[in-house]
Coordinates of C-alpha atoms and ligand atoms in Angstrom, one line a residue:
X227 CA -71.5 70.4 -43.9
X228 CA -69.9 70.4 -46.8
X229 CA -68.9 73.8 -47.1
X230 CA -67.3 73.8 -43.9
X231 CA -65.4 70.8 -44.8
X232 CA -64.6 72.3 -48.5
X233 CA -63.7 75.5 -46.2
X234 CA -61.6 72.8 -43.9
X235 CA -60.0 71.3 -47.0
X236 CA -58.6 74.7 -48.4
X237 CA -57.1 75.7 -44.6
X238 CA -55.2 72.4 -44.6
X239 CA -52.0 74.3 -45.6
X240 CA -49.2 72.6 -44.1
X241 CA -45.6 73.9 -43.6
X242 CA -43.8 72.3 -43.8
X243 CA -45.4 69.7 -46.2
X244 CA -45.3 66.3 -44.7
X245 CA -44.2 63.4 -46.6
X246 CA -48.4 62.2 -47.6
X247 CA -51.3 63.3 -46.9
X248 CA -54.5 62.4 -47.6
X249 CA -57.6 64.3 -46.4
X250 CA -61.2 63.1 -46.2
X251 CA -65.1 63.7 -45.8
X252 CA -65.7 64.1 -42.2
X253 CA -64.2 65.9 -39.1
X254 CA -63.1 65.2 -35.8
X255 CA -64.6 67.7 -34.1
X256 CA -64.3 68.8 -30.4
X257 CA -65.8 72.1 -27.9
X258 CA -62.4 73.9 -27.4
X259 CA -61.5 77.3 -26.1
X260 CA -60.2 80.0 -29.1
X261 CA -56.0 79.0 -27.2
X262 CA -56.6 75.6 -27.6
X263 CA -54.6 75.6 -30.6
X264 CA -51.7 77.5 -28.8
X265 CA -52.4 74.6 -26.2
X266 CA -52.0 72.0 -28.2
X267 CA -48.8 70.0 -27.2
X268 CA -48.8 66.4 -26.2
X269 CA -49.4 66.6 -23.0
X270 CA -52.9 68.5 -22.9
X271 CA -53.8 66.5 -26.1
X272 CA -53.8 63.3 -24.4
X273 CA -57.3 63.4 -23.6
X274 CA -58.5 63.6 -27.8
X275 CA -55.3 62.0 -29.2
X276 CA -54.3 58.2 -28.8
X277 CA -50.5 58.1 -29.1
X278 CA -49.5 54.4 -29.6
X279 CA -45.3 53.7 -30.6
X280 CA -44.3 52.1 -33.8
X281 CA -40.6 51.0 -34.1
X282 CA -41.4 50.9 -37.4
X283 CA -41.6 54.4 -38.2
X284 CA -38.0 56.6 -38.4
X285 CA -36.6 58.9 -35.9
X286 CA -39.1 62.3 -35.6
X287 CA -41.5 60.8 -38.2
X288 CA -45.0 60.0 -36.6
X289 CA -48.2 58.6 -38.6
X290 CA -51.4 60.4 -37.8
X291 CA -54.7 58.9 -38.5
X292 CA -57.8 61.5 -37.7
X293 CA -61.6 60.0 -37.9
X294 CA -64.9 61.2 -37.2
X295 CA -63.9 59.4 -33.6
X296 CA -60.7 60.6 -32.7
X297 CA -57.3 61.0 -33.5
X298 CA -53.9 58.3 -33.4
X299 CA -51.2 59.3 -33.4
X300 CA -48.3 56.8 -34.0
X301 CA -44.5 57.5 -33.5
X302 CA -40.7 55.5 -32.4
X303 CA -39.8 58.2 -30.3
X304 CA -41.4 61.2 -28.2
X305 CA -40.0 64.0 -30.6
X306 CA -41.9 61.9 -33.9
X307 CA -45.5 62.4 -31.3
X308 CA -44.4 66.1 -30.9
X309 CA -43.9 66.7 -34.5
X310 CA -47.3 65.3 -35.2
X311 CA -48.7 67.5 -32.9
X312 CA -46.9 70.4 -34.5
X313 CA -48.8 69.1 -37.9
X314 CA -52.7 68.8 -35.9
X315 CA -51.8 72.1 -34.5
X316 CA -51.6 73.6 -38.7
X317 CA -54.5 71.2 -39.4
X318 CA -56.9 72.4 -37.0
X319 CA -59.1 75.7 -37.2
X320 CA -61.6 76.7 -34.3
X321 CA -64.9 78.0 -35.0
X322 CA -67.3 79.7 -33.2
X323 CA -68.3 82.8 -30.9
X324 CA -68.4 83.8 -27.2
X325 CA -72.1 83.1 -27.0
X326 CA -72.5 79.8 -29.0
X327 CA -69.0 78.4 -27.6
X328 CA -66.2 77.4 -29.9
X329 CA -65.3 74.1 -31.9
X330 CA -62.2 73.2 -32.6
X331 CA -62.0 71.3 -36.0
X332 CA -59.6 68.9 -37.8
X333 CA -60.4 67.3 -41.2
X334 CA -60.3 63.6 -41.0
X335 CA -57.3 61.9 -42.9
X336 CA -53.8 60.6 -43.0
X337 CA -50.5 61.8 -42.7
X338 CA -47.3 59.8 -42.9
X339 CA -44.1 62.1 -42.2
X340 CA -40.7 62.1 -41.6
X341 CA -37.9 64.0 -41.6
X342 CA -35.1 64.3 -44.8
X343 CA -32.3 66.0 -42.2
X344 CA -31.5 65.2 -38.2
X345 CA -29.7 68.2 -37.6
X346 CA -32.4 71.4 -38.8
X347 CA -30.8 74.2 -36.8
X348 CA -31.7 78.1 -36.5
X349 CA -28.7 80.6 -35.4
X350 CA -29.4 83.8 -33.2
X351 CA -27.1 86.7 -32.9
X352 CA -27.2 88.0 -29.5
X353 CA -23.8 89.6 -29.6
X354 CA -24.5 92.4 -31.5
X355 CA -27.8 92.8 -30.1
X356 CA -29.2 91.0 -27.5
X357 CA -32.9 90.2 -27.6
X358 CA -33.4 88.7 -23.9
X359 CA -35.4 85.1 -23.0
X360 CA -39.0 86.1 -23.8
X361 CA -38.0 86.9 -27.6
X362 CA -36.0 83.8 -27.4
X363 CA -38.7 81.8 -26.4
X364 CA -40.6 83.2 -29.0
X365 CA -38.4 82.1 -31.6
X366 CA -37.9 78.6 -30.0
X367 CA -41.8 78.1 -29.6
X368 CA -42.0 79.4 -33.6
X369 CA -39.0 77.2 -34.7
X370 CA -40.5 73.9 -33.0
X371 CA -43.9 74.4 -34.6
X372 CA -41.7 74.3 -37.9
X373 CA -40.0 71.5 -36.5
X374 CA -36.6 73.0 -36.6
X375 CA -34.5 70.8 -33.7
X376 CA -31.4 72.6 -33.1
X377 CA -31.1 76.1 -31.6
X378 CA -27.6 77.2 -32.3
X379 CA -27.2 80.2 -29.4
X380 CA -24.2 83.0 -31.1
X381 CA -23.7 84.2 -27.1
X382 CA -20.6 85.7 -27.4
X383 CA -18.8 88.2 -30.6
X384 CA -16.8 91.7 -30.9
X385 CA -19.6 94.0 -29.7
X386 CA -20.9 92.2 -26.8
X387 CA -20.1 89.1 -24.2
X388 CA -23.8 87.9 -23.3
X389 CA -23.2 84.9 -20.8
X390 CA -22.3 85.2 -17.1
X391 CA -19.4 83.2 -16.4
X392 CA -18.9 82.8 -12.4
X393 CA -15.5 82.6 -11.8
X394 CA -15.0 85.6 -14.3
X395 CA -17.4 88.0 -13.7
X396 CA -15.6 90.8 -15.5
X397 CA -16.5 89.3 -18.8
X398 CA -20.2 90.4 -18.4
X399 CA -19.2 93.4 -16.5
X400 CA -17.5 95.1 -19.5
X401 CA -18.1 92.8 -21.9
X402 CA -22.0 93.3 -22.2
X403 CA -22.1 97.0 -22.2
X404 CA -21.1 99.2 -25.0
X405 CA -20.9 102.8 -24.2
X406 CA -22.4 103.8 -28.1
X407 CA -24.2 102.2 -31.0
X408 CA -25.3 102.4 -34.2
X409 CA -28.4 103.7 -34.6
X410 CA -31.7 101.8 -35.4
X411 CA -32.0 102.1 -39.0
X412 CA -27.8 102.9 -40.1
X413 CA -25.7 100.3 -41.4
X414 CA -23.6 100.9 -39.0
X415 CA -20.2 99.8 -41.9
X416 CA -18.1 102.8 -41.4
X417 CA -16.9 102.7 -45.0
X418 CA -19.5 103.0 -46.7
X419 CA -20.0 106.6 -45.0
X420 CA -23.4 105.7 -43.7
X421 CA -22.5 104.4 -39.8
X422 CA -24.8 106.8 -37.4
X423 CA -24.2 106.6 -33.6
X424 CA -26.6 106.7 -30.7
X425 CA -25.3 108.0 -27.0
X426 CA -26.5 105.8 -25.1
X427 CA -25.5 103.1 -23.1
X428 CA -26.0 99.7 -24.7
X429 CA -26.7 97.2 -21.9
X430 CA -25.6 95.3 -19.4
X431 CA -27.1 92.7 -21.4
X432 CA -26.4 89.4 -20.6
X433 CA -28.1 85.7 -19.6
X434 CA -27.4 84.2 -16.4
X435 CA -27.3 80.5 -15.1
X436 CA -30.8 80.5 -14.3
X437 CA -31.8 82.2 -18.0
X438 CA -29.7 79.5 -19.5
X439 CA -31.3 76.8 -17.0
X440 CA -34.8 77.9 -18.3
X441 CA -33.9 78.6 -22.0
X442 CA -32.5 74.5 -21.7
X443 CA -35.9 73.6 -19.6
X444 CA -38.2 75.3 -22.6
X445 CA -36.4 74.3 -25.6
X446 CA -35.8 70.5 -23.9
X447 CA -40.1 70.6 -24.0
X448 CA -40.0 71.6 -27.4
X449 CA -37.4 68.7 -28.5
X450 CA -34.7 71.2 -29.6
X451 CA -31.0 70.7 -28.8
X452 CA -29.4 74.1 -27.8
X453 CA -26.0 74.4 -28.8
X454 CA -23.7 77.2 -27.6
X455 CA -20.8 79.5 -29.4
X456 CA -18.3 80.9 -27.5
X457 CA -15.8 82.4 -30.6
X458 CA -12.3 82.1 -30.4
X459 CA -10.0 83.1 -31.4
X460 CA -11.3 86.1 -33.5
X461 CA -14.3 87.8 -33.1
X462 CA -13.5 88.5 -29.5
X463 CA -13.3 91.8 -28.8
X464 CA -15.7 92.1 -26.0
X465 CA -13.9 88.9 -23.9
X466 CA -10.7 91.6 -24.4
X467 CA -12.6 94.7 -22.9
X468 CA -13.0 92.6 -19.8
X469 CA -9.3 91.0 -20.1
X470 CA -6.8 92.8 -22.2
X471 CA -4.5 91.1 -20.7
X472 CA -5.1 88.0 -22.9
X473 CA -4.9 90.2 -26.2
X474 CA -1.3 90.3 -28.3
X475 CA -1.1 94.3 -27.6
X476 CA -1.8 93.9 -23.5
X477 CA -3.0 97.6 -23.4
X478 CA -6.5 97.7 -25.0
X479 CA -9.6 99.9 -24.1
X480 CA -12.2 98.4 -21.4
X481 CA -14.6 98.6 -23.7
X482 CA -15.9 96.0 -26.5
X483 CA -16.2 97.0 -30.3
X484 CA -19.3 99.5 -31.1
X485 CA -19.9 99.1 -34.8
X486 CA -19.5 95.7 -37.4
X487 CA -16.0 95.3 -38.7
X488 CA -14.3 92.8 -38.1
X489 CA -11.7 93.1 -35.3
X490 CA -8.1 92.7 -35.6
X491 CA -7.4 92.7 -31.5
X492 CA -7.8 88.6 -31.3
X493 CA -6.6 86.2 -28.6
X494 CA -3.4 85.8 -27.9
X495 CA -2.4 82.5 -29.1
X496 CA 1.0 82.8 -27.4
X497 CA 0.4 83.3 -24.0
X498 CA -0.3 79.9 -22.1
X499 CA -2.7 81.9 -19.5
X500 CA -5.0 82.8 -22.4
X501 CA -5.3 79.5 -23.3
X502 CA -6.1 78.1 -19.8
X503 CA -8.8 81.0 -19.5
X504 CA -10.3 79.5 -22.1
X505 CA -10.6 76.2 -21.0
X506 CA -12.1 77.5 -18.0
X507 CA -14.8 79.1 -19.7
X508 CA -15.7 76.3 -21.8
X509 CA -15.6 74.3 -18.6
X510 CA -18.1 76.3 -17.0
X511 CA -20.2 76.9 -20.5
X512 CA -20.1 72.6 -20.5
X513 CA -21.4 72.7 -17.1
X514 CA -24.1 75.1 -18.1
X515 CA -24.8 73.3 -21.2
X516 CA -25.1 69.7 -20.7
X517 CA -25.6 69.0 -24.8
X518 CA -23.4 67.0 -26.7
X519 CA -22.1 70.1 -29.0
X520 CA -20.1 72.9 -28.4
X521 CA -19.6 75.7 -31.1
X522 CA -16.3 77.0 -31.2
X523 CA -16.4 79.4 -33.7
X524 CA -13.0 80.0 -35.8
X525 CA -13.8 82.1 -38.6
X526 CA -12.6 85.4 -39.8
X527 CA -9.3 85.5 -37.4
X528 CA -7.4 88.5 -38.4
X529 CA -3.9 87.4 -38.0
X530 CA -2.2 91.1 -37.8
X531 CA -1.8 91.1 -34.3
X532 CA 0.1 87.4 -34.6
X533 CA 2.2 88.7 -37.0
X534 CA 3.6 91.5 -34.7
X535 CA 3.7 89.8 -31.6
X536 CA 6.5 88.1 -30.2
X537 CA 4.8 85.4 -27.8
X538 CA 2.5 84.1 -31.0
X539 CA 6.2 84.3 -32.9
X540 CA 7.9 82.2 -30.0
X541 CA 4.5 79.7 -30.0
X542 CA 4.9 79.4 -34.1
X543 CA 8.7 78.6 -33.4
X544 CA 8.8 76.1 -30.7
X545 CA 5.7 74.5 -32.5
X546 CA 7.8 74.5 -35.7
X547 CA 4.6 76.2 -37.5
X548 CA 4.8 77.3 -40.9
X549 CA 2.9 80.2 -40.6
X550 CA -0.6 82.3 -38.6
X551 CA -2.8 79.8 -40.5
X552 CA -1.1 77.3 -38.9
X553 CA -1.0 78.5 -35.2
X554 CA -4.7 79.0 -35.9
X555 CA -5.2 75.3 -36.4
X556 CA -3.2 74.4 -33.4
X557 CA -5.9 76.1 -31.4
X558 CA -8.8 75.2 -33.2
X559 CA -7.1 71.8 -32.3
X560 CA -6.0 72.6 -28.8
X561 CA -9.9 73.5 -28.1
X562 CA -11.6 70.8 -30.5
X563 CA -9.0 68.3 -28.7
X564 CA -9.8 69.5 -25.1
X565 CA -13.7 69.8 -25.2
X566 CA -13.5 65.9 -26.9
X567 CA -11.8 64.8 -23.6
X568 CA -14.7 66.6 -21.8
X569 CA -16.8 64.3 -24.2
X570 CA -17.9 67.2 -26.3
X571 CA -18.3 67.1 -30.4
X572 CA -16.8 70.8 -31.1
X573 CA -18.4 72.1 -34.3
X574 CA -16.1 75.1 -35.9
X575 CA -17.1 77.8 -39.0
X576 CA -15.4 76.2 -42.3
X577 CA -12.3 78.3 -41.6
X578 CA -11.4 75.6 -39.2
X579 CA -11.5 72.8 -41.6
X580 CA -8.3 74.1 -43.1
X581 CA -6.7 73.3 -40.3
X582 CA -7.0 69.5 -40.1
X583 CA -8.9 69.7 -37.1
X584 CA -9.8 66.3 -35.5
X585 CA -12.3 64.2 -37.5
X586 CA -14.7 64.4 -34.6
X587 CA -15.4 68.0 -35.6
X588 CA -18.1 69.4 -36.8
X589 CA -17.5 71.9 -40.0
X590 CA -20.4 74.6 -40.4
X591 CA -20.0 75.8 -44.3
X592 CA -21.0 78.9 -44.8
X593 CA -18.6 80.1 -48.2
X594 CA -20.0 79.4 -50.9
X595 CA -17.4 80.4 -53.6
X596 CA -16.8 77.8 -55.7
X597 CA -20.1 76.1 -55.1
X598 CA -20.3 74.4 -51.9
X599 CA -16.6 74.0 -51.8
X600 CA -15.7 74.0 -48.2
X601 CA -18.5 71.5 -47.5
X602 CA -17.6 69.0 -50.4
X603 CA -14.3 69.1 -49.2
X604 CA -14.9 69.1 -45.8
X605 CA -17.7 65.9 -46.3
X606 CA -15.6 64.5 -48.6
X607 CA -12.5 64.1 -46.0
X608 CA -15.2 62.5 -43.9
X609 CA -16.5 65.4 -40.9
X610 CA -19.7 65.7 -40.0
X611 CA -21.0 69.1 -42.0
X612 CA -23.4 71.5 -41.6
X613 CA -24.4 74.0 -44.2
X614 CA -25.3 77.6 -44.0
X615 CA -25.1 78.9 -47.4
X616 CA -24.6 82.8 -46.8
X617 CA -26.8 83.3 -50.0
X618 CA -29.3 80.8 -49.0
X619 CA -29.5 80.9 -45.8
X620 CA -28.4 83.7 -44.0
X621 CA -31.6 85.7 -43.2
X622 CA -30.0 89.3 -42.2
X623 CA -29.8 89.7 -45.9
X624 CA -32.4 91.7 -47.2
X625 CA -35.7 89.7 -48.3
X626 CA -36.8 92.7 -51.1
X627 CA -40.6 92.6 -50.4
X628 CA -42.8 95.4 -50.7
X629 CA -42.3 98.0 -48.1
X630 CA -39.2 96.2 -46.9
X631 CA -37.1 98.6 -44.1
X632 CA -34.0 96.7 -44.6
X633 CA -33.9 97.3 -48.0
X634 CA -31.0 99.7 -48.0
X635 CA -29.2 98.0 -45.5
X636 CA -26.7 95.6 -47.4
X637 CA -24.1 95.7 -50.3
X638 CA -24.4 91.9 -50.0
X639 CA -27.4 91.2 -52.2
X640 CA -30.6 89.8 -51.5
X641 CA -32.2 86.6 -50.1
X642 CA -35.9 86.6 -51.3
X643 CA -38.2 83.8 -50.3
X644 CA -37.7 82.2 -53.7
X645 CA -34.0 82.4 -53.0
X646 CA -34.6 80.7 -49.4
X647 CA -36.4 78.2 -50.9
X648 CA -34.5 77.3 -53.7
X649 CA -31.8 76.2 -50.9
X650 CA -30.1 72.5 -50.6
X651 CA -27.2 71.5 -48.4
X652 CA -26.7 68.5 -50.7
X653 CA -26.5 71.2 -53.3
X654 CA -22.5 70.1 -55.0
X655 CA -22.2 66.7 -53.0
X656 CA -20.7 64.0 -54.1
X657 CA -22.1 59.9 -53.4
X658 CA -18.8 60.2 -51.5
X659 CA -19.4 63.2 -49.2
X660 CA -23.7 63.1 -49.5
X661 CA -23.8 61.0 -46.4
X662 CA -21.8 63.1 -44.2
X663 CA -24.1 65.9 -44.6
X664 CA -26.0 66.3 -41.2
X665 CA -28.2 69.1 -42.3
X666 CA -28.3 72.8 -41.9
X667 CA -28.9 75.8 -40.4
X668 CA -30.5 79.2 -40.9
X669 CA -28.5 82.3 -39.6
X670 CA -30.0 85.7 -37.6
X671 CA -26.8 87.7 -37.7
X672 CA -28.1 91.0 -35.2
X673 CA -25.7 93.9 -36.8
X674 CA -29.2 95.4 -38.5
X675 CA -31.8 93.8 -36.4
X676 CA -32.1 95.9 -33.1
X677 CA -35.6 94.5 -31.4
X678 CA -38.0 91.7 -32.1
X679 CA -40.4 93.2 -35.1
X680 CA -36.7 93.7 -37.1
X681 CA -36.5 90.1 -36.0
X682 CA -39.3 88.6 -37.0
X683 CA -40.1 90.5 -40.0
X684 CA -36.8 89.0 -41.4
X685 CA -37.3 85.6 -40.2
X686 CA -40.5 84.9 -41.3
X687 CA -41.9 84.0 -43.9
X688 CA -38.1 82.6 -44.9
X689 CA -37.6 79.9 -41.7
X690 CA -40.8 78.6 -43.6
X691 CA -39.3 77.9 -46.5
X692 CA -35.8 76.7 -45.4
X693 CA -38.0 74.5 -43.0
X694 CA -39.4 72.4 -45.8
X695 CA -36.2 72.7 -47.4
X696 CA -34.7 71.0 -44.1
X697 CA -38.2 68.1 -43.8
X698 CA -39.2 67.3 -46.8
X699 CA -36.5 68.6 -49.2
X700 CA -35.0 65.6 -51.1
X701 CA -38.5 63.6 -51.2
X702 CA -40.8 65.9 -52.6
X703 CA -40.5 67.7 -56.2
X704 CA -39.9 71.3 -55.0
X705 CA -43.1 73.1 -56.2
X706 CA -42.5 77.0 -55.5
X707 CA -45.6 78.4 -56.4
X708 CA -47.8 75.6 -54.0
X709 CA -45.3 76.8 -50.9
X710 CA -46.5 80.3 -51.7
X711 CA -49.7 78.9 -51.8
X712 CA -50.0 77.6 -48.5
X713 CA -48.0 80.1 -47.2
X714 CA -50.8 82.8 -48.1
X715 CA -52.8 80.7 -45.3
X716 CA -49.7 79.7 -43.1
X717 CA -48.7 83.8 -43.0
X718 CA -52.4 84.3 -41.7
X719 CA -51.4 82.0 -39.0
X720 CA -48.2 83.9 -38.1
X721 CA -49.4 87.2 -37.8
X722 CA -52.4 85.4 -35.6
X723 CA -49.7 84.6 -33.6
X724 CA -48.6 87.9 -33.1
X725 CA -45.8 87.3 -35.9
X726 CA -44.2 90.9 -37.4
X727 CA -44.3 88.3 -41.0
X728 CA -43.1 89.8 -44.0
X729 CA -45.1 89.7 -46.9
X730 CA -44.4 87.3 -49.3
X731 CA -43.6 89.6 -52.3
Ligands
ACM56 C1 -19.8 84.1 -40.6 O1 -20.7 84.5 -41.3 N1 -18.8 84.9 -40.3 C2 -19.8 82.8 -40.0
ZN57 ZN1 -0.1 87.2 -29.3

């Protein structure tokens, strides 16, 4: 007995590390088929776990008591009961063979848990490459057993419009197809000489209502908010191939971007018809999304095309605009304004916040020049902020492990775990702005990640580290070396789980 429980105590690796723990002799200890542990959610737990409600205990924070007898379980809230589960699921190891039967195992103690941050978002790419619903149900199923709550969907960019909208079908017609791409493996960044093409046709590629119904449906089980991005009004290329006639120039080709610069062909912010098509997406993306958020993009508008067109001239006049910039914050506040009638929070990249958009907006930081300046300032004027620190953060950034493919593949530098981990939205705040901080997110941008092993072997092990950056962050003493620690066990897990992890150096 007691080397299975010393054997217990050393697989007791939990990521991310809950609040206190405090492990014991003894086990609660149950026959259990080898998927039991995939099993393990509330609902098929019921039967070993006693889930009781506390009001006492904080939003998504749970209390869980495990003795020879059973398990309770202790929560305010349904997500706080999930979460806990999310934590037995780590705890427990099965043991055992065909012939003999298994055991499914859980070391008896205490764990008392609760989140640091309510908003602890991920951010998938599908615009340059779309991935489909199984891989995103991967990542969602992965994400919640991190407890990551937020699912930040990037549906539409330059290279590829990945939503069906009914009333405008053309937008997935030409929108989700690219007639070339860059090839698995190339940078696919034109000036730096290295950009290889493939011939073939890349797509239709797109999610339908009933995708996006079951997407909601799986993520809703997993207590993850989904949020959607529809850019605008750069980085929109691919709405343009469908409808050029909402561009400045009028006359463009039918077919979206095919490698990753940024386009100058942007919306035209002069024509009152582009506008209103707009709006009518975002009314049908609100009736597709029922959430309370809305991502409206906003950043890297080239504003070239304004410049030489007369309509955005004639808007800037009769608007009495100083300049672009400015026309660009009359539509970030044109769309922030309409989608808040709708009773939508809009969140925009930090390039909307110079706009003065309305205080109801949500400003996702991801500069980081001059320390967290955007987000200070932003949190400091009092909106809601959310930080994805492109050093930190942003996880298409080589990882530099050992036998690392993506090695070559940016000019950017690196993001290694330690570098993931060493991440803190409050990082630069103020007493004045700390509380407006919601939390963060993690970014996939897809330009060098073409199927789900590029996918995974960038995401993981580094979701697990800005995880417990996002849990536990501000109430633990950050201890690097124990987080590689456990993750030698937790990687073991992953790749159990059919994970493409990285290693960890
Ligand atoms: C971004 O990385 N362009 C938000
Ligand atoms: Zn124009």
């Amino acid at each position: 007995m007691t080397g299975v429980l010393a054997m217990l105590a050393t697989v007791v690796a939990l990521v991310p590390e809950p609040c206190e723990q405090a492990w014991r002799e003894g086990v609660y200890s149950v026959d259990a088929e080898p998927g039991a542990l995939r099993a393990c959610n509330v609902a098929v737990s019921a039967e070993h776990v006693k889930f009781v409600h506390d009001a006492a205990i904080p939003p998504e924070g749970y209390r869980i008591d495990v003795s020879a007898d059973g398990i309770a379980v202790a929560s305010s809230d349904d997500a706080g009961a999930f979460y806990a589960m999310m934590t037995l699921k780590q705890a427990a190891t099965v043991i055992g063979d065909r012939k003999n039967g298994f055991r499914l195992s859980i070391p008896c103690g205490t764990v008392i848990d609760a989140p640091a941050f309510r908003w602890r978002g991920f951010m998938l790419d599908e615009g340059r490459h779309f991935f489909g619903k199984e891989v995103v149900k991967h990542l969602l199923e992965l994400i919640a057993e991190h407890k990551l709550n937020v699912f930040h969907w990037h549906l539409t960019e330059d290279q590829g419009w990945r939503l069906a909208i009914d009333r405008f079908p053309e937008l997935v017609k030409y929108g989700s197809v690219r007639p070339r791409s860059v090839a698995h493996g190339s940078r696919g960044l034109a000036e730096f000489g290295d950009c290889v093409f493939n011939t073939e046709p890349y797509g239709p590629y797109f999610y339908t209502a009933d995708d996006v119904r079951e997407i909601l449906a799986f993520a809703k089980a997993r207590h993850i908010a989904v949020v959607p991005e529809i850019e605008m009004p750069g980085h929109i290329r691919a709405l343009l191939a469908a409808h050029p006639e909402f561009s400045c120039k009028g006359d463009l080709s039918r077919v979206p971007h095919t490698y990753w610069t940024i386009e100058e062909d942007v919306l035209c912010a002069g024509n009152d018809d582009a506008i209103r098509f707009m709006e009518q997406v975002l009314d049908e993306v609100c009736e597709l999304f029922p959430g309370a958020y809305v991502h409206i993009g906003g950043d890297e508008c080239p504003k070239k095309r304004w410049r030489e067109c007369p309509k955005c001239q004639a808007r800037i006049k009769a608007l009495g605009l100083k300049d672009e910039d400015a026309l660009q914050a009359w539509v970030t506040r044109h769309f922030t304004d309409y989608l808040a009638k709708k009773g939508r929070r809009a969140i925009g990249w930090d390039e909307v916040f110079a706009g003065s958009p309305g205080k109801e907006t949500i400003i996702q930081c991801w500069h980081i020049q001059h320390g967290n300046k955007f987000g200070l300032l932003a949190a400091e004027a009092g909106y809601p902020v959310i930080v994805s620190d492109m050093k930190r953060t942003y996880f298409s950034l080589p990882q530099g492990v050992q036998d690392d493919p993506f090695t070559y593949l940016s000019p950017d530098g690196r993001c290694s775990l330690e570098t993931a981990y060493s991440f803190d939205p409050m990082s630069g705040m103020t007493d004045a702005a700390a509380p407006h901080v919601l939390g963060a997110e993690c970014c996939m941008w897809s330009e060098c990640t073409w199927n789900i092993y590029d996918l995974d072997f960038k995401l993981w092990p580094r979701v697990c580290a800005f995880a417990e950056t996002m849990w536990a962050a501000p109430k633990v003493p950050r201890d690097f070396a124990d987080f590689v620690r456990r993750m030698t066990i937790h990687r073991r897990r992953l790749i159990a789980a059919g994970v493409n992890c990285a290693p960890l150096e």
